[in-house]
Coordinates of C-alpha atoms in Angstrom, one line a residue:
X15 CA 137.8 142.7 130.8
X16 CA 136.9 146.4 130.5
X17 CA 133.8 147.6 132.4
X18 CA 132.4 149.0 129.2
X19 CA 132.3 145.7 127.5
X20 CA 131.0 144.0 130.5
X21 CA 128.1 146.5 130.8
X22 CA 127.3 147.2 127.1
X23 CA 128.4 144.1 125.2
X24 CA 127.9 141.3 127.5
X25 CA 131.5 140.6 127.9
X26 CA 132.4 139.7 124.3
X27 CA 132.9 141.4 121.0
X28 CA 129.9 140.0 119.1
X29 CA 127.2 142.3 120.6
X30 CA 125.8 144.1 123.5
X31 CA 122.9 143.6 125.8
X32 CA 121.0 144.8 128.7
X33 CA 117.6 144.5 130.3
X34 CA 115.9 144.7 126.9
X35 CA 117.8 141.9 125.3
X36 CA 121.1 140.9 123.6
X37 CA 122.3 142.4 120.2
X38 CA 125.2 141.4 118.1
X39 CA 127.1 143.2 115.2
X40 CA 126.6 141.4 111.9
X41 CA 128.3 143.8 109.5
X42 CA 128.0 147.1 107.8
X43 CA 125.6 148.3 105.1
X44 CA 126.8 149.9 101.8
X45 CA 126.9 153.3 103.5
X46 CA 129.3 152.1 106.3
X47 CA 126.7 152.0 109.0
X48 CA 126.8 149.0 111.5
X49 CA 124.1 146.4 111.3
X50 CA 122.9 144.6 114.5
X51 CA 120.6 141.8 115.3
X52 CA 119.1 140.4 118.5
X53 CA 121.2 137.5 119.8
X54 CA 119.3 134.2 119.8
X55 CA 118.6 132.3 122.9
X56 CA 120.6 129.3 123.8
X57 CA 120.0 126.1 121.9
X58 CA 118.0 128.0 119.3
X59 CA 118.7 129.0 115.8
X60 CA 119.5 132.6 115.8
X61 CA 116.8 134.8 114.2
X62 CA 117.6 136.8 111.2
X63 CA 117.4 140.5 112.0
X64 CA 115.4 143.0 109.8
X65 CA 117.7 144.4 107.2
X66 CA 116.0 146.4 104.4
X67 CA 119.1 146.0 102.3
X68 CA 119.7 142.3 102.9
X69 CA 117.2 141.0 100.3
X70 CA 118.6 142.8 97.3
X71 CA 120.1 140.7 94.5
X72 CA 118.7 137.5 95.9
X73 CA 121.1 137.3 98.9
X74 CA 121.0 138.4 102.5
X75 CA 123.2 141.2 103.7
X76 CA 126.2 142.8 101.9
X77 CA 129.3 140.7 101.6
X78 CA 128.5 138.1 104.3
X79 CA 126.1 135.2 105.2
X80 CA 124.8 135.1 108.7
X81 CA 124.4 131.3 108.6
X82 CA 127.6 130.3 107.0
X83 CA 129.4 129.4 110.2
X84 CA 128.5 128.7 113.7
X85 CA 130.4 131.6 115.0
X86 CA 129.1 135.0 114.0
X87 CA 131.8 137.2 112.6
X88 CA 131.3 140.7 111.4
X89 CA 131.5 141.2 107.6
X90 CA 134.3 143.3 106.2
X91 CA 133.4 146.9 106.3
X92 CA 133.1 149.1 103.2
X93 CA 136.5 150.3 102.0
X94 CA 136.0 153.6 100.1
X95 CA 139.6 153.6 98.9
X96 CA 139.5 150.2 97.2
X97 CA 142.8 149.2 98.8
X98 CA 141.7 146.0 100.4
X99 CA 142.7 147.3 103.8
X100 CA 139.7 147.7 106.0
X101 CA 139.6 150.4 108.6
X102 CA 138.4 149.2 112.0
X103 CA 135.0 150.2 113.4
X104 CA 134.7 153.0 115.9
X105 CA 132.0 153.4 118.5
X106 CA 131.5 157.0 117.7
X107 CA 128.4 156.4 115.5
X108 CA 126.7 153.7 117.5
X109 CA 123.0 154.6 117.2
X110 CA 122.0 152.2 119.9
X111 CA 124.7 153.2 122.5
X112 CA 123.4 154.9 125.6
X113 CA 124.8 157.7 127.5
X114 CA 125.8 155.2 130.2
X115 CA 127.8 153.1 127.7
X116 CA 129.5 156.1 126.3
X117 CA 130.4 157.6 129.6
X118 CA 131.7 154.3 131.0
X119 CA 134.0 153.3 128.1
X120 CA 137.3 154.6 127.1
X121 CA 138.0 155.5 123.4
X122 CA 140.3 153.1 121.7
X123 CA 143.7 154.2 120.6
X124 CA 144.7 154.3 116.9
X125 CA 148.2 154.3 115.4
X126 CA 147.4 153.1 111.9
X127 CA 146.9 155.5 108.9
X128 CA 143.8 153.6 108.1
X129 CA 142.3 154.1 111.6
X130 CA 142.9 150.5 112.7
X131 CA 143.2 150.1 116.5
X132 CA 146.5 149.4 118.1
X133 CA 147.5 146.0 119.1
X134 CA 145.4 144.6 121.9
X135 CA 142.6 147.2 121.3
X136 CA 139.0 146.2 120.8
X137 CA 137.6 146.8 117.3
X138 CA 134.4 149.0 117.2
X139 CA 132.2 150.3 114.3
X140 CA 133.7 153.2 112.6
X141 CA 132.0 156.3 111.2
X142 CA 132.5 157.0 107.5
X143 CA 134.4 160.2 106.7
X144 CA 133.1 163.0 104.7
X145 CA 135.3 162.1 101.8
X146 CA 133.6 158.7 101.4
X147 CA 130.0 159.9 101.8
X148 CA 129.2 160.5 98.2
X149 CA 125.7 158.9 98.5
X150 CA 122.9 160.5 100.6
X151 CA 122.1 158.8 103.8
X152 CA 119.5 156.0 103.7
X153 CA 117.4 154.9 106.7
X154 CA 119.0 152.3 108.9
X155 CA 117.4 149.4 110.7
X156 CA 114.1 150.0 112.5
X157 CA 114.6 151.4 116.0
X158 CA 113.1 149.8 118.9
X159 CA 111.5 151.8 121.7
X160 CA 113.9 151.0 124.5
X161 CA 112.4 153.6 126.8
X162 CA 115.8 155.1 127.1
X163 CA 116.6 158.5 125.6
X164 CA 118.8 158.0 122.6
X165 CA 121.5 160.3 121.5
X166 CA 120.4 162.4 118.5
X167 CA 122.1 161.8 115.3
X168 CA 124.3 164.6 114.2
X169 CA 124.8 165.5 110.5
X170 CA 127.4 167.8 109.2
X171 CA 127.8 169.4 105.7
X172 CA 131.1 167.6 105.2
X173 CA 129.2 164.3 105.2
X174 CA 127.5 165.1 101.9
X175 CA 128.6 165.7 98.3
X176 CA 126.5 168.3 96.4
X177 CA 125.9 168.3 92.7
X178 CA 127.9 171.1 91.1
X179 CA 126.0 173.9 89.5
X180 CA 126.8 174.8 85.9
X181 CA 129.5 177.4 85.9
X182 CA 130.2 180.1 83.3
X183 CA 132.2 177.7 81.2
X184 CA 129.1 175.5 80.8
X185 CA 127.0 178.5 79.8
X186 CA 129.6 179.4 77.2
X187 CA 129.3 175.8 75.8
X188 CA 125.5 176.2 75.6
X189 CA 125.8 179.6 73.9
X190 CA 128.2 178.2 71.4
X191 CA 125.9 175.3 70.6
X192 CA 123.0 177.7 70.1
X193 CA 125.1 180.0 67.9
X194 CA 126.3 177.0 65.8
X195 CA 122.7 175.8 65.4
X196 CA 121.4 179.3 64.5
X197 CA 124.3 179.8 62.0
X198 CA 123.5 176.4 60.4
X199 CA 119.8 177.4 60.1
X200 CA 120.7 180.7 58.6
X201 CA 122.9 179.0 56.0
X202 CA 120.1 176.6 55.1
X203 CA 117.7 179.4 54.8
X204 CA 120.1 181.4 52.6
X205 CA 120.5 178.3 50.4
X206 CA 116.7 177.9 50.1
X207 CA 116.3 181.6 49.2
X208 CA 119.1 181.3 46.6
X209 CA 117.3 178.3 45.1
X210 CA 114.0 180.2 45.0
X211 CA 115.7 183.2 43.3
X212 CA 117.2 180.9 40.6
X213 CA 113.8 179.3 40.0
X214 CA 112.0 182.6 39.8
X215 CA 114.7 183.9 37.4
X216 CA 114.3 180.9 35.1
X217 CA 110.5 181.3 35.1
X218 CA 110.8 185.0 34.2
X219 CA 113.3 184.3 31.4
X220 CA 111.1 181.6 30.1
X221 CA 108.0 183.9 30.1
X222 CA 110.0 186.7 28.5
X223 CA 111.2 184.3 25.8
X224 CA 107.7 183.0 25.2
X225 CA 106.4 186.6 25.0
X226 CA 109.1 187.6 22.6
X227 CA 108.3 184.7 20.3
X228 CA 104.6 185.4 20.5
X229 CA 105.2 189.1 19.6
X230 CA 107.4 188.0 16.6
X231 CA 104.7 185.6 15.5
X232 CA 102.0 188.2 15.9
X233 CA 104.1 190.8 14.0
X234 CA 105.0 188.2 11.3
X235 CA 108.7 188.5 11.9
X236 CA 109.5 184.9 12.8
X237 CA 112.2 183.4 10.5
X238 CA 110.8 180.9 8.0
X239 CA 107.4 182.5 7.7
X240 CA 106.4 183.8 4.3
X241 CA 105.4 187.4 4.1
X242 CA 101.9 186.5 2.9
X243 CA 101.4 184.2 5.8
X244 CA 102.6 186.9 8.2
X245 CA 100.2 189.5 6.8
X246 CA 97.3 187.1 7.0
X247 CA 98.1 186.2 10.6
X248 CA 98.4 189.9 11.5
X249 CA 95.1 190.7 9.8
X250 CA 93.4 187.9 11.7
X251 CA 94.8 189.0 15.0
X252 CA 93.9 192.7 14.4
X253 CA 90.4 191.7 13.4
X254 CA 89.9 189.5 16.5
X255 CA 90.6 192.4 18.8
X256 CA 87.7 193.9 20.7
X257 CA 86.9 197.6 20.1
X258 CA 84.2 200.0 21.2
X259 CA 83.5 202.9 18.8
X260 CA 81.3 205.9 18.9
X261 CA 81.1 208.8 16.4
X262 CA 81.1 212.4 17.5
X263 CA 79.9 215.3 15.2
X264 CA 80.9 218.8 16.1
X265 CA 78.4 221.3 14.8
X266 CA 79.5 224.9 14.4
X267 CA 76.3 226.7 15.2
X268 CA 77.8 230.1 14.4
X269 CA 79.7 229.6 11.2
X270 CA 78.1 226.5 9.9
X271 CA 79.7 223.2 8.9
X272 CA 80.5 220.0 10.8
X273 CA 83.6 218.1 11.9
X274 CA 83.4 214.3 12.5
X275 CA 85.7 211.9 14.4
X276 CA 85.5 208.3 15.6
X277 CA 86.5 207.7 19.3
X278 CA 87.9 204.2 19.5
X279 CA 88.6 202.1 22.7
X280 CA 90.6 199.0 21.9
X281 CA 90.0 197.0 25.0
X282 CA 92.3 194.2 23.8
X283 CA 95.5 196.3 23.3
X284 CA 94.5 199.0 25.9
X285 CA 94.9 201.7 23.3
X286 CA 92.6 204.7 22.6
X287 CA 92.5 206.6 19.3
X288 CA 90.7 209.5 17.8
X289 CA 90.2 208.9 14.0
X290 CA 89.5 212.1 12.1
X291 CA 87.2 211.7 9.2
X292 CA 87.4 214.3 6.4
X293 CA 84.1 215.8 5.2
X294 CA 85.0 214.7 1.6
X295 CA 84.8 211.0 2.5
X296 CA 82.6 209.4 -0.1
X297 CA 79.7 207.3 1.3
X298 CA 76.9 205.3 -0.3
X299 CA 73.4 206.1 0.7
X300 CA 70.6 203.7 1.4
X301 CA 69.3 204.2 -2.1
X302 CA 72.7 203.4 -3.6
X303 CA 73.5 207.0 -4.5
X304 CA 76.8 208.5 -3.7
X305 CA 77.1 211.2 -1.0
X306 CA 79.8 212.8 1.2
X307 CA 80.2 212.6 4.9
X308 CA 79.4 216.3 5.3
X309 CA 76.2 216.0 3.3
X310 CA 75.2 212.8 5.1
X311 CA 75.5 214.5 8.5
X312 CA 73.3 217.4 7.3
X313 CA 70.7 215.4 5.4
X314 CA 70.6 211.8 6.7
X315 CA 70.8 212.3 10.4
X316 CA 72.7 210.3 12.9
X317 CA 71.3 206.9 12.1
X318 CA 71.8 207.2 8.3
X319 CA 75.4 208.5 8.7
X320 CA 76.3 205.8 11.2
X321 CA 75.1 203.1 8.9
X322 CA 76.9 204.6 5.9
X323 CA 80.2 204.8 7.9
X324 CA 79.8 201.2 8.9
X325 CA 79.4 200.2 5.3
X326 CA 82.4 202.3 4.1
X327 CA 84.8 201.4 6.9
X328 CA 83.6 197.9 7.9
X329 CA 83.1 199.1 11.5
X330 CA 80.4 198.6 14.1
X331 CA 79.7 202.1 15.6
X332 CA 77.7 201.8 18.8
X333 CA 76.4 205.3 19.1
X334 CA 76.4 208.9 18.0
X335 CA 77.4 211.9 20.1
X336 CA 76.3 215.3 18.6
X337 CA 78.4 218.0 20.2
X338 CA 77.4 221.5 19.3
X339 CA 79.9 224.3 19.8
X340 CA 78.1 225.8 22.9
X341 CA 78.2 222.4 24.6
X342 CA 81.9 222.0 23.8
X343 CA 82.6 225.3 25.4
X344 CA 80.7 224.3 28.5
X345 CA 82.4 220.9 28.6
X346 CA 85.9 222.5 28.6
X347 CA 84.9 224.9 31.3
X348 CA 83.5 222.0 33.4
X349 CA 86.8 220.1 33.3
X350 CA 88.7 223.2 34.2
X351 CA 90.3 224.3 30.9
X352 CA 92.6 222.3 28.8
X353 CA 96.2 222.4 27.5
X354 CA 97.0 222.2 23.8
X355 CA 100.1 222.7 21.6
X356 CA 98.5 225.2 19.3
X357 CA 99.8 225.5 15.7
X358 CA 98.3 228.9 14.8
X359 CA 97.3 232.2 16.1
X360 CA 93.5 232.4 16.3
X361 CA 91.8 235.8 16.1
X362 CA 89.0 236.7 18.4
X363 CA 85.7 236.3 16.5
X364 CA 84.3 239.1 18.6
X365 CA 87.1 241.5 17.7
X366 CA 85.8 244.8 16.2
X367 CA 89.1 245.9 14.6
X368 CA 91.7 244.1 12.8
X369 CA 95.1 243.8 14.3
X370 CA 93.8 243.1 17.8
X371 CA 95.6 240.5 20.0
X372 CA 94.6 236.9 19.0
X373 CA 92.3 235.0 21.2
X374 CA 94.6 232.0 21.0
X375 CA 98.3 232.2 20.7
X376 CA 100.5 229.8 18.9
X377 CA 102.8 227.8 21.2
X378 CA 103.4 224.8 23.4
X379 CA 101.1 224.0 26.3
X380 CA 98.7 226.8 25.8
X381 CA 95.9 226.8 28.3
X382 CA 92.5 227.2 26.7
X383 CA 89.2 228.1 28.2
X384 CA 85.9 226.9 26.8
X385 CA 85.6 229.9 24.4
X386 CA 89.3 229.6 23.3
X387 CA 88.9 225.9 22.7
X388 CA 85.9 226.4 20.5
X389 CA 87.6 229.1 18.5
X390 CA 90.7 226.9 18.0
X391 CA 88.7 223.7 17.1
X392 CA 86.8 225.5 14.4
X393 CA 89.5 227.7 13.0
X394 CA 90.5 227.4 9.4
X395 CA 92.9 229.9 7.9
X396 CA 92.5 231.2 4.4
X397 CA 93.8 228.7 1.8
X398 CA 94.0 225.9 4.4
X399 CA 92.4 222.5 3.5
X400 CA 89.6 221.3 5.7
X401 CA 91.9 218.7 7.2
X402 CA 93.9 221.4 9.0
X403 CA 90.8 222.5 10.9
X404 CA 89.9 218.9 11.5
X405 CA 93.3 218.2 13.2
X406 CA 92.7 221.2 15.6
X407 CA 89.4 219.6 16.5
X408 CA 91.2 216.4 17.3
X409 CA 93.7 218.3 19.6
X410 CA 90.9 219.8 21.5
X411 CA 89.1 216.4 22.0
X412 CA 92.3 214.8 23.3
X413 CA 92.8 217.7 25.7
X414 CA 89.3 217.2 27.0
X415 CA 89.8 213.5 27.5
X416 CA 93.0 214.2 29.5
X417 CA 91.0 216.4 31.9
X418 CA 87.7 214.6 32.3
X419 CA 87.3 212.3 35.2
X420 CA 88.6 208.7 34.9
X421 CA 85.8 207.6 37.3
X422 CA 82.7 206.5 35.4
X423 CA 80.4 208.1 37.9
X424 CA 82.4 211.4 37.8
X425 CA 82.4 211.4 34.0
X426 CA 78.7 210.7 33.9
X427 CA 78.0 213.5 36.2
X428 CA 79.9 215.9 33.9
X429 CA 77.9 214.8 30.9
X430 CA 74.6 215.1 32.9
X431 CA 75.7 218.6 33.9
X432 CA 75.9 219.7 30.3
X433 CA 72.1 219.1 30.1
X434 CA 72.2 218.3 26.4
X435 CA 69.8 216.1 24.6
X436 CA 71.7 213.0 23.5
X437 CA 71.0 210.8 20.6
X438 CA 68.8 207.8 21.5
X439 CA 71.6 205.4 20.6
X440 CA 73.7 206.7 23.5
X441 CA 72.6 207.3 27.1
X442 CA 74.4 209.6 29.5
X443 CA 75.7 206.7 31.6
X444 CA 77.0 204.9 28.5
X445 CA 78.7 208.0 27.3
X446 CA 80.2 208.9 30.7
X447 CA 81.6 205.4 31.2
X448 CA 83.1 205.3 27.7
X449 CA 84.7 208.7 28.1
X450 CA 86.1 207.7 31.5
X451 CA 87.9 204.7 30.0
X452 CA 89.4 206.9 27.2
X453 CA 90.4 209.4 29.9
X454 CA 92.3 206.8 31.7
X455 CA 94.2 205.8 28.5
X456 CA 94.9 209.5 27.6
X457 CA 96.3 210.2 31.1
X458 CA 98.5 207.1 30.8
X459 CA 99.9 208.0 27.4
X460 CA 98.0 205.3 25.6
X461 CA 96.1 207.6 23.4
X462 CA 96.7 209.0 19.9
X463 CA 95.0 210.8 17.0
X464 CA 95.0 209.6 13.4
X465 CA 93.7 211.2 10.2
X466 CA 91.9 209.0 7.8
X467 CA 93.6 209.5 4.4
X468 CA 91.0 210.3 1.7
X469 CA 91.8 210.9 -2.0
X470 CA 90.6 213.9 -3.8
X471 CA 87.6 212.1 -5.2
X472 CA 86.5 211.1 -1.7
X473 CA 87.5 207.5 -2.0
X474 CA 89.8 205.7 0.4
X475 CA 93.5 205.2 -0.5
X476 CA 95.5 202.0 0.0
X477 CA 97.2 203.7 2.9
X478 CA 93.9 204.3 4.7
X479 CA 92.8 200.7 4.1
X480 CA 96.0 199.2 5.5
X481 CA 96.8 201.7 8.3
X482 CA 93.8 203.2 9.8
X483 CA 90.8 201.1 8.7
X484 CA 92.4 197.7 9.3
X485 CA 94.8 198.3 12.2
X486 CA 92.9 200.9 14.2
X487 CA 89.3 200.2 13.3
X488 CA 89.7 196.5 12.5
X489 CA 87.5 196.9 9.4
X490 CA 87.7 196.7 5.7
X491 CA 87.5 199.7 3.4
X492 CA 84.8 199.8 0.9
X493 CA 84.6 202.9 -1.2
X494 CA 81.7 203.7 -3.5
X495 CA 82.0 202.8 -7.2
X496 CA 83.7 205.7 -9.0
X497 CA 81.5 205.2 -12.0
X498 CA 78.4 205.7 -9.8
X499 CA 79.2 209.4 -9.4
X500 CA 79.8 212.2 -11.9
X501 CA 83.5 213.1 -11.9
X502 CA 84.3 216.8 -12.1
X503 CA 87.7 218.3 -13.0
X504 CA 88.3 221.7 -11.4
X505 CA 91.0 224.2 -12.8
X506 CA 91.6 227.4 -10.8
X507 CA 91.9 230.5 -13.0
X508 CA 90.6 233.0 -10.4
X509 CA 94.0 233.8 -9.0
X510 CA 92.8 232.8 -5.5
X511 CA 94.4 229.5 -4.3
X512 CA 91.8 228.7 -1.7
X513 CA 89.0 228.7 -4.3
X514 CA 90.0 225.2 -5.5
X515 CA 89.6 223.7 -2.0
X516 CA 86.3 225.5 -1.5
X517 CA 84.9 224.3 -4.8
X518 CA 86.1 220.7 -4.0
X519 CA 84.3 220.7 -0.7
X520 CA 81.1 221.9 -2.3
X521 CA 81.2 219.4 -5.1
X522 CA 82.1 216.5 -2.8
X523 CA 79.3 217.4 -0.5
X524 CA 77.0 217.5 -3.5
X525 CA 77.8 213.9 -4.4
X526 CA 80.2 214.5 -7.2
X527 CA 83.7 213.1 -7.6
X528 CA 86.3 215.8 -7.4
X529 CA 89.4 215.7 -9.7
X530 CA 92.3 218.1 -9.3
X531 CA 92.8 220.1 -12.7
X532 CA 95.6 222.4 -11.6
X533 CA 95.8 226.1 -12.3
X534 CA 95.4 228.3 -15.4
X535 CA 96.0 231.8 -16.5
X536 CA 93.6 234.4 -15.1
X537 CA 90.1 234.3 -16.6
X538 CA 87.3 236.8 -15.9
X539 CA 84.4 234.3 -16.2
X540 CA 83.7 230.9 -14.7
X541 CA 82.6 228.2 -17.0
X542 CA 81.2 224.7 -16.7
X543 CA 82.1 222.5 -19.7
X544 CA 80.8 219.2 -21.1
X545 CA 82.2 217.3 -24.0
X546 CA 79.3 214.9 -24.7
X547 CA 75.8 216.1 -25.1
X548 CA 74.7 213.3 -22.8
X549 CA 76.7 215.0 -20.0
X550 CA 74.9 218.4 -20.5
X551 CA 72.4 217.6 -17.7
X552 CA 75.2 216.7 -15.4
X553 CA 77.0 219.9 -16.2
X554 CA 73.9 221.9 -15.4
X555 CA 73.7 220.1 -11.9
X556 CA 77.3 221.0 -11.3
X557 CA 76.7 224.7 -12.0
X558 CA 73.7 224.7 -9.6
X559 CA 75.8 223.0 -6.9
X560 CA 78.5 225.7 -7.3
X561 CA 76.0 228.5 -7.2
X562 CA 76.5 229.4 -10.8
X563 CA 73.9 230.5 -13.4
X564 CA 72.9 228.0 -16.1
X565 CA 74.5 230.4 -18.6
X566 CA 77.8 229.3 -17.3
X567 CA 77.2 225.8 -18.9
X568 CA 78.7 225.4 -22.3
X569 CA 80.2 222.7 -24.5
X570 CA 84.0 222.6 -24.5
X571 CA 87.1 220.4 -23.9
X572 CA 86.9 218.0 -21.0
X573 CA 89.8 215.9 -19.7
X574 CA 89.5 212.2 -20.6
X575 CA 89.2 211.1 -16.9
X576 CA 86.3 213.5 -16.2
X577 CA 82.7 213.8 -17.2
X578 CA 82.4 217.6 -16.6
X579 CA 85.1 220.3 -16.3
X580 CA 85.0 223.5 -14.4
X581 CA 87.2 226.6 -14.8
X582 CA 87.0 229.0 -11.9
X583 CA 87.2 232.6 -13.0
X584 CA 87.6 235.8 -11.2
X585 CA 83.9 236.2 -10.8
X586 CA 83.7 233.0 -8.7
X587 CA 82.2 233.5 -5.2
X588 CA 82.5 230.3 -3.2
X589 CA 79.5 229.2 -1.2
X590 CA 79.7 227.9 2.3
X591 CA 80.8 224.3 2.5

């Protein structure tokens, strides 16, 4: 036998021994490493060596049984190629071989492609190649301290297989998955938004349809509704609206006379209105007597006039604002002038000569100072009715509202700066807050001016009752009984057209009912006629009201609709209204 086998393996192929004991090869583990155990003594059952892998799956070892036969044979080694052909072992990876063994043994010769030894050669454990080492190395059997220096195990990179890192192609796949997921989310989000838009559109259309139907119902224009029912519904809706109303009286301290308007804030419809009240408006006093608006302002004071207006118009006026012309001038200067579309050239009251340039020019968007605003608001040309001057006053008031502050505190400060004594029914803070709200409406285009239509006898017409009184004021017109006042028919024979209007104003202010008698050929003398002796006293009162002597009263022909008739002659000198 070879010296190597004699020295290292005890002379046979089943193991090796030395001074520290005998070992024998029992097989290979799943990683291709040889497994040894200590050879048993004679006549003793061989001891089972420690094998950390032999107890798995309820059996000892891998692919063999150490106690199956009396002769110990090595188990078939691991075949990485699955061919059934088992490569022979090689002593190159013997962890227990000593340097003496290696140096004293000759390497076996191989001529087989599967590394099997040539005929007659001795089979030894074989080291697994790098191609078969796909699993990391596991610890082998416990090493015994033999006291002899062991050869260090050597590891090489080709013995291990490394997990491949993701290359660029894998990153592209991940990016594509992310892109697909994001695109799907975007599509779902777009679908949700589209559904929300459709729902919102349906809601808007439904609300618009409901609003349109509501407006038609409110206006009484829905098909199938009778006209009477529509009007009743409209009247009820108009009456149910909330309004705040104050009355303002402009007193001309230089030329005399007054101008009256109602300032209305409809908080329900968000609409502001200036309602101009002619001085000829017939009112009923507390004693039941008939009077006019102009006479009531002069004689009955703010409380009496406010109460009489509430009775005639069915309103609820909250307060009275007396605005004398000097305060109007200061108010316009405080707000920084106003702009008005003037309808007449207004001469300068302080002009010493005729033909001088007017103080206010006729035209669009004329800028008016305080002095110019007062002149325009009180101007009444020769032959013009009082309503013409009243409308100019309304223009000035709306111009002031457009310039005054919309802030309640700012408007209150402006009123306080005027330093005027207000009527007890209205404090400066109440007036300031009220004007601020109207200013906001005027600046937003939700403000208008309306003239209350009054008939020649001072009573309210049907137009006034339906349009202004009911729709704007939310009230019910109630004119004084025509039979309660003496009716006077006036015919103009003076040759001056304006004398009729001046006489009308004086008579209405005196509590008489004015009747238009037309014109007649020129007459030198003014006469007051009565047809019935019972009316002589009334004729005498008419003459006094017109500033005529009692000698002007005489019996004559009187129109059937009048109690007293007046013929204005060339000697008539109208008194101030």
